[in-house]
mmCIF file of C-alpha atoms and ligand atoms in Angstrom:
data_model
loop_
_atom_site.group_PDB
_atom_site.id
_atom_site.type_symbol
_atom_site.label_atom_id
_atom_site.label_comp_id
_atom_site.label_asym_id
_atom_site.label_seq_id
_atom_site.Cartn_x
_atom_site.Cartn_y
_atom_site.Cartn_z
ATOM 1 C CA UNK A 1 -12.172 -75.284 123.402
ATOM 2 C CA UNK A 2 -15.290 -76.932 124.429
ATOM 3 C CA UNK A 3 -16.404 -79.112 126.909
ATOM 4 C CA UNK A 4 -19.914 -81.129 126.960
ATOM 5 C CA UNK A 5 -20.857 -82.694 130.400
ATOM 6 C CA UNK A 6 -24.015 -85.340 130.403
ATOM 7 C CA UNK A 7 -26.134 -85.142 133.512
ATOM 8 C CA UNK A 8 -29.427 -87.592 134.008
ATOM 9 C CA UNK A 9 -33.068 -87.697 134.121
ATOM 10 C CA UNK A 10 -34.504 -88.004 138.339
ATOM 11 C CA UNK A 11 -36.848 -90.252 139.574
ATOM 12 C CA UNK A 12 -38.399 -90.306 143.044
ATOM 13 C CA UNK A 13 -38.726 -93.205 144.526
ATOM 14 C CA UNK A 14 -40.460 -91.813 147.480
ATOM 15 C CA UNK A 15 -42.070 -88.247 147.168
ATOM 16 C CA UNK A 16 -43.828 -87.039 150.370
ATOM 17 C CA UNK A 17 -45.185 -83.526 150.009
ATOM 18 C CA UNK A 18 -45.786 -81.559 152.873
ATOM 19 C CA UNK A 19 -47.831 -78.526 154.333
ATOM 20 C CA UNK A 20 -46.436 -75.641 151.699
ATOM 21 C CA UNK A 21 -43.940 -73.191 153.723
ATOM 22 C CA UNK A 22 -44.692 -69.440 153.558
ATOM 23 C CA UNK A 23 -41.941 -68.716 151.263
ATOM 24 C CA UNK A 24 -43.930 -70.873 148.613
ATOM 25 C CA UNK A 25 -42.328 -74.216 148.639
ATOM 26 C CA UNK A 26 -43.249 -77.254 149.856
ATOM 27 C CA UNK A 27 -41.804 -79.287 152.581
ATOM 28 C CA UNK A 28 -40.599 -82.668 151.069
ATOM 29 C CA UNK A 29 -38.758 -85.907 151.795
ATOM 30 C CA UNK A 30 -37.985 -87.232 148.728
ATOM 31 C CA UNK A 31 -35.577 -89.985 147.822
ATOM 32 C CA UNK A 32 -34.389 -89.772 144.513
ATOM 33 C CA UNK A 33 -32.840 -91.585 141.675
ATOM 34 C CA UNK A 34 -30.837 -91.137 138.835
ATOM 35 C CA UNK A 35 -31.883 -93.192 135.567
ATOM 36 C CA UNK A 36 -30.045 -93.722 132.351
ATOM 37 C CA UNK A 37 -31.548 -91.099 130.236
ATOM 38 C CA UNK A 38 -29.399 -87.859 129.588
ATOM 39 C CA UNK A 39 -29.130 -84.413 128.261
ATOM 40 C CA UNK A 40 -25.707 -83.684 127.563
ATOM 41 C CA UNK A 41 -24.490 -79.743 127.373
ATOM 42 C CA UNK A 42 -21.940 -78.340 125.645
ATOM 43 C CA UNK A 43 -20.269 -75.461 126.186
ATOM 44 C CA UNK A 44 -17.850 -73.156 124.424
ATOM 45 C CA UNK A 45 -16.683 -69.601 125.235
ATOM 46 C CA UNK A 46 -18.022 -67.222 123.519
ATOM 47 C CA UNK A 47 -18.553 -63.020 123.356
ATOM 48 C CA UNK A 48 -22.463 -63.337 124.514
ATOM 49 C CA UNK A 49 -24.933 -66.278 126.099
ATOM 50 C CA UNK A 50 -26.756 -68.210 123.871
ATOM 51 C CA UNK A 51 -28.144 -71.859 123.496
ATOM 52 C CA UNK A 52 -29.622 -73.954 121.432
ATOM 53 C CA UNK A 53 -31.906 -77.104 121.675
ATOM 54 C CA UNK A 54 -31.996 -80.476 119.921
ATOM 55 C CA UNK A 55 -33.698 -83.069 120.610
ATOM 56 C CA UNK A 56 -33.273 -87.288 120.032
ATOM 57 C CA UNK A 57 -35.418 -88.590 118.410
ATOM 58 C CA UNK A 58 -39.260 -87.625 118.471
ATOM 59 C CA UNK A 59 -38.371 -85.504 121.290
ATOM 60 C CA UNK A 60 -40.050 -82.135 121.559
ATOM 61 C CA UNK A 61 -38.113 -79.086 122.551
ATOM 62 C CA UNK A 62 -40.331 -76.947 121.149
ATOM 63 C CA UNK A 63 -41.155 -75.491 124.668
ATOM 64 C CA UNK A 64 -37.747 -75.345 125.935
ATOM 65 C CA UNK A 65 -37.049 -71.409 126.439
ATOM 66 C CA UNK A 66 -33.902 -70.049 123.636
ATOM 67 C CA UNK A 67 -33.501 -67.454 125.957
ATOM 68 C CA UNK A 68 -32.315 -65.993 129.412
ATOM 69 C CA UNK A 69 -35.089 -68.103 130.745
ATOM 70 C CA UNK A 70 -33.224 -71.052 129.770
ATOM 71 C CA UNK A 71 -32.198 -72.674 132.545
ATOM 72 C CA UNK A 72 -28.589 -73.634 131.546
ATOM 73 C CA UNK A 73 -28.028 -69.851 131.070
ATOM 74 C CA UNK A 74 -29.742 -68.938 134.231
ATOM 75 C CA UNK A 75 -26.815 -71.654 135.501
ATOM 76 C CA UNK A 76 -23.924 -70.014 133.369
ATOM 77 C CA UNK A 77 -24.948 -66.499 134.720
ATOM 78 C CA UNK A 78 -24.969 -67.870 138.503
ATOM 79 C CA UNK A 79 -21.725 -69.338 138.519
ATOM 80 C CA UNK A 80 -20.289 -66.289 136.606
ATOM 81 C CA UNK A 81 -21.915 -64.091 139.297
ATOM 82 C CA UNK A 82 -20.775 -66.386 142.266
ATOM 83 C CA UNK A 83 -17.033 -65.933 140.750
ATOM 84 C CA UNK A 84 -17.047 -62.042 139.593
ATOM 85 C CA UNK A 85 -15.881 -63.016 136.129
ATOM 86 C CA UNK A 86 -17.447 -61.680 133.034
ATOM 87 C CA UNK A 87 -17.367 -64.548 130.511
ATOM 88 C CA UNK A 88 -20.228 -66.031 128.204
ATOM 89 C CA UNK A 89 -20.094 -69.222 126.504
ATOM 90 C CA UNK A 90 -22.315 -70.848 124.103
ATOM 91 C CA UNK A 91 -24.450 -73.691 125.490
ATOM 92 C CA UNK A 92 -25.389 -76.216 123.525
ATOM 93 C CA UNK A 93 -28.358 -79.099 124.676
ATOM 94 C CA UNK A 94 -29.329 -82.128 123.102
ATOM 95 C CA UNK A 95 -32.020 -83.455 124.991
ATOM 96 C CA UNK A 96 -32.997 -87.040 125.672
ATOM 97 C CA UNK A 97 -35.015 -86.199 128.641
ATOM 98 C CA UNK A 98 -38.560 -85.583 128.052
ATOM 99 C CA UNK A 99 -39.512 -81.691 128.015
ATOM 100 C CA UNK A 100 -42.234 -81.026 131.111
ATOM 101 C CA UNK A 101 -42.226 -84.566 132.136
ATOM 102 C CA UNK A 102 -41.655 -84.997 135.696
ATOM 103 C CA UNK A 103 -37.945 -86.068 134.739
ATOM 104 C CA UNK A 104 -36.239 -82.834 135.906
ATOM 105 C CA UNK A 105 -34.624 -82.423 132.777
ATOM 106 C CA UNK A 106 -34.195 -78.571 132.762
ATOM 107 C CA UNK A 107 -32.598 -79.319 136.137
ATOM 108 C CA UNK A 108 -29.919 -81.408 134.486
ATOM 109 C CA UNK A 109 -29.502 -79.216 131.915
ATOM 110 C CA UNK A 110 -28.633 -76.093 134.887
ATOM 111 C CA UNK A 111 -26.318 -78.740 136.635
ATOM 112 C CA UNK A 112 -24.331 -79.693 133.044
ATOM 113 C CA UNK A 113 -24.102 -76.343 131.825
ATOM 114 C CA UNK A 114 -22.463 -75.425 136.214
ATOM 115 C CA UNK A 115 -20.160 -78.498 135.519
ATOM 116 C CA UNK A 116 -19.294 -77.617 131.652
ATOM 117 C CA UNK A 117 -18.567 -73.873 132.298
ATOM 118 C CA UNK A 118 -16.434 -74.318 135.582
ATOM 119 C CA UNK A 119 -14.178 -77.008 134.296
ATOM 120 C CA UNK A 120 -13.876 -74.779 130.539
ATOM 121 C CA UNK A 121 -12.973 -71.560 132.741
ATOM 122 C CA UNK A 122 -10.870 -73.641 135.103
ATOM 123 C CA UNK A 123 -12.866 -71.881 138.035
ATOM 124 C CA UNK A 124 -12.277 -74.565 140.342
ATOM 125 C CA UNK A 125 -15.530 -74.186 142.422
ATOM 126 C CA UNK A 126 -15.813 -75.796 145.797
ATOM 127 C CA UNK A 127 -18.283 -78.578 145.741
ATOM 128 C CA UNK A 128 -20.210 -77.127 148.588
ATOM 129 C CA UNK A 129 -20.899 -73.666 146.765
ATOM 130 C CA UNK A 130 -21.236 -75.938 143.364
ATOM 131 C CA UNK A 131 -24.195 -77.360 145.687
ATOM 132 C CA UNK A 132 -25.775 -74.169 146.788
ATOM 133 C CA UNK A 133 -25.825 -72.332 143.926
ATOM 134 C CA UNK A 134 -27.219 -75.454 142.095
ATOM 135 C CA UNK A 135 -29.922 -75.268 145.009
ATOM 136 C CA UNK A 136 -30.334 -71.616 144.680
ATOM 137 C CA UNK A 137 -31.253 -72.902 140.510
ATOM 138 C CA UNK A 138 -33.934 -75.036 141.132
ATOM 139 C CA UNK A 139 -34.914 -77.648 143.989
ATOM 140 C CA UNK A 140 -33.689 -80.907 142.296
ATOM 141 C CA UNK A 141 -30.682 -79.343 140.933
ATOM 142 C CA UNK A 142 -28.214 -80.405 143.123
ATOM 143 C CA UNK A 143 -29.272 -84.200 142.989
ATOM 144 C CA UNK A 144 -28.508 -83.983 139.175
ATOM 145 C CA UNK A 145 -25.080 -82.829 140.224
ATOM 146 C CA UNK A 146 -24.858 -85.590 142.908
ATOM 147 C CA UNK A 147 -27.161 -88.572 140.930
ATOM 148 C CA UNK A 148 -26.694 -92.277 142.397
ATOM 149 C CA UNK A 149 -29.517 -92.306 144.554
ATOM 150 C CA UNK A 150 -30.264 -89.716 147.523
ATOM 151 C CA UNK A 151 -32.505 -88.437 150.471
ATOM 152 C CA UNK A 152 -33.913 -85.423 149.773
ATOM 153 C CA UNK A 153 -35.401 -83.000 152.109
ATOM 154 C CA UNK A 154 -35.905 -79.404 152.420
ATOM 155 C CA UNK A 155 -37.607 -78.756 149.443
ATOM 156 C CA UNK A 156 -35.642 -81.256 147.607
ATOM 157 C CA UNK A 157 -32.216 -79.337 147.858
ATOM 158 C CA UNK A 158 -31.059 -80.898 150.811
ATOM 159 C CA UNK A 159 -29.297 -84.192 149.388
ATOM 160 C CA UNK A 160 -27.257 -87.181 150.828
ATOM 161 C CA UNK A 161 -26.525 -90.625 149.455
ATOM 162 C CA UNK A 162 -28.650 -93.870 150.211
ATOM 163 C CA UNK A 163 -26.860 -97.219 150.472
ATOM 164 C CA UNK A 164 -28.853 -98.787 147.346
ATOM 165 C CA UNK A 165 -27.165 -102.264 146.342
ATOM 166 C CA UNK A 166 -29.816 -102.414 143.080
ATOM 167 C CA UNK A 167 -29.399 -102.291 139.615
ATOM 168 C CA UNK A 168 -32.785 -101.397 139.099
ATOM 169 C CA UNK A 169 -34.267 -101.169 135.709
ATOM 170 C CA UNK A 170 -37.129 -99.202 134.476
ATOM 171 C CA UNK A 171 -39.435 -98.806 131.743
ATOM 172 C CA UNK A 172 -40.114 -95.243 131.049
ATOM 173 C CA UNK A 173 -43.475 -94.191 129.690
ATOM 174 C CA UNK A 174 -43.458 -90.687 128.537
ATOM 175 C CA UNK A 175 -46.412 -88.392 127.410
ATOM 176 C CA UNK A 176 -46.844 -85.939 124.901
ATOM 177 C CA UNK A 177 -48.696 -83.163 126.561
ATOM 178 C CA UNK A 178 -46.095 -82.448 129.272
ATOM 179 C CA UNK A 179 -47.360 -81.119 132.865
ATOM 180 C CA UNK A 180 -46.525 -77.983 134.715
ATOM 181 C CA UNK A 181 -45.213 -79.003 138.215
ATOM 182 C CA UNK A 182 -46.581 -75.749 139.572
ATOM 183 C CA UNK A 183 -50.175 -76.314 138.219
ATOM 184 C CA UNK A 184 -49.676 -80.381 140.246
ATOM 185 C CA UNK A 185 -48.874 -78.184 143.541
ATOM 186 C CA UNK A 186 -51.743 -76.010 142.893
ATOM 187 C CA UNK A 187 -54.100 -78.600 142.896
ATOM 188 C CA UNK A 188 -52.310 -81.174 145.824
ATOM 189 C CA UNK A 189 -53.062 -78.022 148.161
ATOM 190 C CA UNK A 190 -56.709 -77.140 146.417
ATOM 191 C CA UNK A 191 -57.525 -80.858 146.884
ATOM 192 C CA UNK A 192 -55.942 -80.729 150.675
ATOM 193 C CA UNK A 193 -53.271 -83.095 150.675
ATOM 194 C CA UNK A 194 -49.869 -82.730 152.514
ATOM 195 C CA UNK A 195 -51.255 -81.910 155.778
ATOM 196 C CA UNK A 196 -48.253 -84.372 157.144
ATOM 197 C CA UNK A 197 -44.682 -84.873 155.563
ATOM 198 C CA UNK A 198 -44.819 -88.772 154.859
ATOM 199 C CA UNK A 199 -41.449 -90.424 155.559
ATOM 200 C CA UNK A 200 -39.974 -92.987 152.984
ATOM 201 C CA UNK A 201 -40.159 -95.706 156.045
ATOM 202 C CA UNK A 202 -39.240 -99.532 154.536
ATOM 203 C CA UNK A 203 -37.604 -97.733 151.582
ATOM 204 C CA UNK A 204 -34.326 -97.947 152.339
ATOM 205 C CA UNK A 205 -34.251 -101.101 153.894
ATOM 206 C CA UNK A 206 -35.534 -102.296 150.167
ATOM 207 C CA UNK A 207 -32.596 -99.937 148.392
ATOM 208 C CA UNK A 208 -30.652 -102.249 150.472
ATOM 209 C CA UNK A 209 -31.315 -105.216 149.924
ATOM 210 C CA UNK A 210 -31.891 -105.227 146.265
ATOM 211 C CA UNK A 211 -35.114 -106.964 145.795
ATOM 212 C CA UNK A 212 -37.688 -105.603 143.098
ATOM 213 C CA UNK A 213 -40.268 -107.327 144.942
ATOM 214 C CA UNK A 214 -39.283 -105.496 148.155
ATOM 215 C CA UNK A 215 -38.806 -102.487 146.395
ATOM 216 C CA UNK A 216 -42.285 -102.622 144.405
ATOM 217 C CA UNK A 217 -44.239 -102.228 147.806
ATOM 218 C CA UNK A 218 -42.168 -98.979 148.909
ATOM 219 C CA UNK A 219 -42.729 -97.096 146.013
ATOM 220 C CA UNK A 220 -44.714 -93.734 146.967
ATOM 221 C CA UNK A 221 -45.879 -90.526 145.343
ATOM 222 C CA UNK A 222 -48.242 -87.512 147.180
ATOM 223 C CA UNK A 223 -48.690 -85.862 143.860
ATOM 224 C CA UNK A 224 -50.249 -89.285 142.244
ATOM 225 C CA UNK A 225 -53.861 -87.920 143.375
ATOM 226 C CA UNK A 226 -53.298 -84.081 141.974
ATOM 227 C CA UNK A 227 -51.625 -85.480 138.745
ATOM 228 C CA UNK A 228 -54.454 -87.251 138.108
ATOM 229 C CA UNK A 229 -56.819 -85.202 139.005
ATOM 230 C CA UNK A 230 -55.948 -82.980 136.650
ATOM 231 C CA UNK A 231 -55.261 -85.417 133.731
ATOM 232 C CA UNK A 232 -57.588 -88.566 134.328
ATOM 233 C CA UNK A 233 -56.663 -90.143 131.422
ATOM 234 C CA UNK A 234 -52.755 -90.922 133.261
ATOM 235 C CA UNK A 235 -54.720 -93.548 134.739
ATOM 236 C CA UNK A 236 -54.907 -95.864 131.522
ATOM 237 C CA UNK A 237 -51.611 -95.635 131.497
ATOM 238 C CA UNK A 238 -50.759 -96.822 135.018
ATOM 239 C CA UNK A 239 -53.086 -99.623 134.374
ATOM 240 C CA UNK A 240 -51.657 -100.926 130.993
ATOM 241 C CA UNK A 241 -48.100 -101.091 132.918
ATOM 242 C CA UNK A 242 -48.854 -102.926 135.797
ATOM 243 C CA UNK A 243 -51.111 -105.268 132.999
ATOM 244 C CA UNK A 244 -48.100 -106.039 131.242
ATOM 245 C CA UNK A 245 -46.428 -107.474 134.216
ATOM 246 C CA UNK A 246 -44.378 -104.301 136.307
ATOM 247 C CA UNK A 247 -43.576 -105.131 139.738
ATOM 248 C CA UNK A 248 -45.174 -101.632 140.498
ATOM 249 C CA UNK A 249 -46.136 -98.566 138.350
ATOM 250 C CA UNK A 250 -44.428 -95.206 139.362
ATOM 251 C CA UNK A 251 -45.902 -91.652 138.679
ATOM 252 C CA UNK A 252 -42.389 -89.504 137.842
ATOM 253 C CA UNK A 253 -42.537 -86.674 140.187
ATOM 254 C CA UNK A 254 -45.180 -84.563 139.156
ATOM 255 C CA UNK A 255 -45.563 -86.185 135.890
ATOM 256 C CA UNK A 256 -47.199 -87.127 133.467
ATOM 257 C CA UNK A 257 -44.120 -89.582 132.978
ATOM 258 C CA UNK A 258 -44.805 -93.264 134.079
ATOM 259 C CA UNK A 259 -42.054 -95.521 135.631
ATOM 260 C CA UNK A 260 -42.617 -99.551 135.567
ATOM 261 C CA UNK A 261 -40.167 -101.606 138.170
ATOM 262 C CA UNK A 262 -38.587 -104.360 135.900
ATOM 263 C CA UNK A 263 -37.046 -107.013 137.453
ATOM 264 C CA UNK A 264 -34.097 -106.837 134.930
ATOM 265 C CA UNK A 265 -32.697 -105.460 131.808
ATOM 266 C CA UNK A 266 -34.920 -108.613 130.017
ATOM 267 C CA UNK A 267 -37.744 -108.336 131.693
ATOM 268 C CA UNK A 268 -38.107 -104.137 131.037
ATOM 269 C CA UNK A 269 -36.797 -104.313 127.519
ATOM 270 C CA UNK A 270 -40.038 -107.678 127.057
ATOM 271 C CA UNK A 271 -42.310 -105.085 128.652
ATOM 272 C CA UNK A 272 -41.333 -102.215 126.787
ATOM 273 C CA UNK A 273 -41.826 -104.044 123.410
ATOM 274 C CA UNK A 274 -45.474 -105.053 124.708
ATOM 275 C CA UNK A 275 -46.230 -101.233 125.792
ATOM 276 C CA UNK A 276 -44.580 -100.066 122.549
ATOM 277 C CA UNK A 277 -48.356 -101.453 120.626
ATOM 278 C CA UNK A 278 -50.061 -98.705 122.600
ATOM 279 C CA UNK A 279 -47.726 -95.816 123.163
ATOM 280 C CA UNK A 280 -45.394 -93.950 120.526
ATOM 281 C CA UNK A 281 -42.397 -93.518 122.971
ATOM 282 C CA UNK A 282 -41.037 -96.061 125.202
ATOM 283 C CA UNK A 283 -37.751 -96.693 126.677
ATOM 284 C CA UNK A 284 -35.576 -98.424 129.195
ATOM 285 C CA UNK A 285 -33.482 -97.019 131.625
ATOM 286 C CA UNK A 286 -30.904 -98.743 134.576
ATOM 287 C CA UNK A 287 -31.013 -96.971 137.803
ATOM 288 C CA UNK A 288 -28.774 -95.810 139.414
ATOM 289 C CA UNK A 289 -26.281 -93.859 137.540
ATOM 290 C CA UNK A 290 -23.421 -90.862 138.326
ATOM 291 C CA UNK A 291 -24.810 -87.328 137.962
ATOM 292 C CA UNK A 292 -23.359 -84.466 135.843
ATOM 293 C CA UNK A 293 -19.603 -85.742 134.167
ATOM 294 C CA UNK A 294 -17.837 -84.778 131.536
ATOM 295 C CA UNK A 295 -18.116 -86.608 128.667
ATOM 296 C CA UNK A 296 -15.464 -84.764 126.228
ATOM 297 C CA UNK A 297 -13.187 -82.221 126.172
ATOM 298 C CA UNK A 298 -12.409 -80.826 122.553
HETATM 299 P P1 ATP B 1 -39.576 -79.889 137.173
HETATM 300 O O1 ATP B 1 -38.059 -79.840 137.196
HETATM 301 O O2 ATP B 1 -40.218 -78.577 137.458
HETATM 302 O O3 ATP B 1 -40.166 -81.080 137.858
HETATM 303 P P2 ATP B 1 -40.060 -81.224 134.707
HETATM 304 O O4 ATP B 1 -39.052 -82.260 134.936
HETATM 305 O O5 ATP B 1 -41.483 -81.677 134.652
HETATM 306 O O6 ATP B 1 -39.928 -80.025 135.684
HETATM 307 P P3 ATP B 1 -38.487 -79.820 132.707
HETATM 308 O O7 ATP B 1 -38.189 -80.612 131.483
HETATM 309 O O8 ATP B 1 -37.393 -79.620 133.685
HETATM 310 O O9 ATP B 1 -39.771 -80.456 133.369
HETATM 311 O O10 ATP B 1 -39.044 -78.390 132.199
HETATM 312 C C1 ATP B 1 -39.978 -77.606 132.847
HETATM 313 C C2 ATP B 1 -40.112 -76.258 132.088
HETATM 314 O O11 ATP B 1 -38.902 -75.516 132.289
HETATM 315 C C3 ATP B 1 -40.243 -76.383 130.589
HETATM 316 O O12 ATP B 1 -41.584 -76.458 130.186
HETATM 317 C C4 ATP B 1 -39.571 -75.102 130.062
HETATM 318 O O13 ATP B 1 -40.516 -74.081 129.888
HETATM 319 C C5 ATP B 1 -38.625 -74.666 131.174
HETATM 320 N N1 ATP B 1 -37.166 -74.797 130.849
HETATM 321 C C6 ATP B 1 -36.223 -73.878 131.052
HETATM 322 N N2 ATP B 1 -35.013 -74.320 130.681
HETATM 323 C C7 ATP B 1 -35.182 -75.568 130.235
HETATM 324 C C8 ATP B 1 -34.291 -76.546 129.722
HETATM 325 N N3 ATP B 1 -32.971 -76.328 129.578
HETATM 326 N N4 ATP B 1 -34.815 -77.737 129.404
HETATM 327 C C9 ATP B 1 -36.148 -77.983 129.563
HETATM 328 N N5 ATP B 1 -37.025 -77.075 130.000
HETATM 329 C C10 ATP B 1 -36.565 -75.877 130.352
#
């Protein structure tokens, strides 16, 4: 039997960085969003871990770890642990999330491969320990478990809904040297930033009421500065999306992903054409959408 669960691609809306905490992490408040781009894991009992990466597309997975640093195994081995079993499956990914991209795709990879593997072993994990081992994983974990749109704080783990009445649409604007998000911390705290934890303030009054205008001006990312500090070039980028009409350009997390606010599915897919002259990959993506699901049982 196997089961394959699709989990999205995160955005933040809002990403306030903070003073860095002495067990290495950041302080954030983060609101976060689930977009229409997916990885989708399948799993399958089997006598030993493995996994294996494909990618849509031009994708490149080439980076993506076919080991035990894979984060989908690091997942299976968590919840196996957490339960006392001793099971393996085989994982399968095909990725449609861009690979070091600000995207937190290995994150929804961990939180497919926790979905996939407790509803193939019938484990029947509470969704508060489903939450804190995902946390345990990796900060944004548990929002790809969650998805819709969230608060985040803590260091990101910390998740509850936001009333957001949008159908938002973005136009995603991927790169092809991906970004560590380690080496973006690095520099935000060489360069001095984060010495306060900025709140997301008019941001959720804008969730609410659905305007892309509204929205455009609540937009907000701390790492914007480090990102492009360290790759200058991101900047060209920014600029030739808000030239080709964006309510407001959005570094993705760390990056070096770009977001443009479209003020519908038109209106991204007209931009998207015009950015397509320039840059190899470009795509459109609703937000928000559900977190990790099944997709098919088999
Ligand atoms: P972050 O979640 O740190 O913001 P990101 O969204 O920029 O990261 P990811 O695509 O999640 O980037 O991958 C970051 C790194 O994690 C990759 O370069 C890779 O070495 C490692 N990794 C481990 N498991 C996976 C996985 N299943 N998919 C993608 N990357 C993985």
């Amino acid at each position: 039997m196997s089961i394959t669960v699709r989990a999205p691609a995160k955005i933040n809306l809002h990403l306030g960085v903070g003073p860095g905490r002495p067990d290495g992490y950041h302080e954030l408040s983060t609101v976060y969003q689930a977009i229409g781009l997916y990885d989708d894991v399948t799993a399958t009992d089997a006598p030993e871990w493995t996994v294996t990466v494909s990618g849509s597309g031009e994708l490149d997975v080439s980076e993506v770890p076919l080991d035990d640093h894979n984060i989908a195994i690091r997942a299976g081995r968590a919840l196996t642990d957490h339960h006392g079993v001793d099971r393996a499956a085989a994982l399968t990914i095909a990725k449609s999330i861009p690979v070091a991209g600000g995207l937190a795709g290995g994150s929804a990879d961990a939180a497919a491969a926790l979905v996939a593997l407790d509803r193939l072993w019938d484990l029947q994990t509470s969704d508060a320990d489903l939450l804190a081992i995902a946390g345990r994983l990796g900060s944004d974990v548990p929002f790809a478990l969650v998805g819709g749109t969230a608060y985040g704080t803590g260091r990101g783990e910390l998740v509850e809904p936001v009333v957001d009445h949008g159908q938002w649409w973005w136009v995603v604007v991927p790169n092809d040297a991906g970004l560590s998000t380690a080496a973006v911390y690095a520099e935000y705290d060489r360069l001095g930033l984060g010495e306060t934890l900025r709140a997301p303030e008019g941001l959720f009054g804008a969730l609410a009421d659905a305007w892309p205008e509204g929205l455009s001006g609540e937009l907000h990312n701390d790492l914007e500065p480090a990102s492009l500090d360290l790759r200058p070039e991101l900047a060209l980028t920014k600029r030739d999306i808000l030239e080709c009409g964006a309510y407001a350009a959005l570094l993705s997390g760390s990056g070096p992903t770009w977001l443009g606010l479209a003020g519908d599915a038109d209106h991204a897919r007209e931009m998207a054409a015009a950015l397509a002259s320039t840059y190899p990959v470009v795509l459109c993506a609703p937000g928000p959408v559900a977190g990790a699901h099944v997709v098919t049982y088999a």
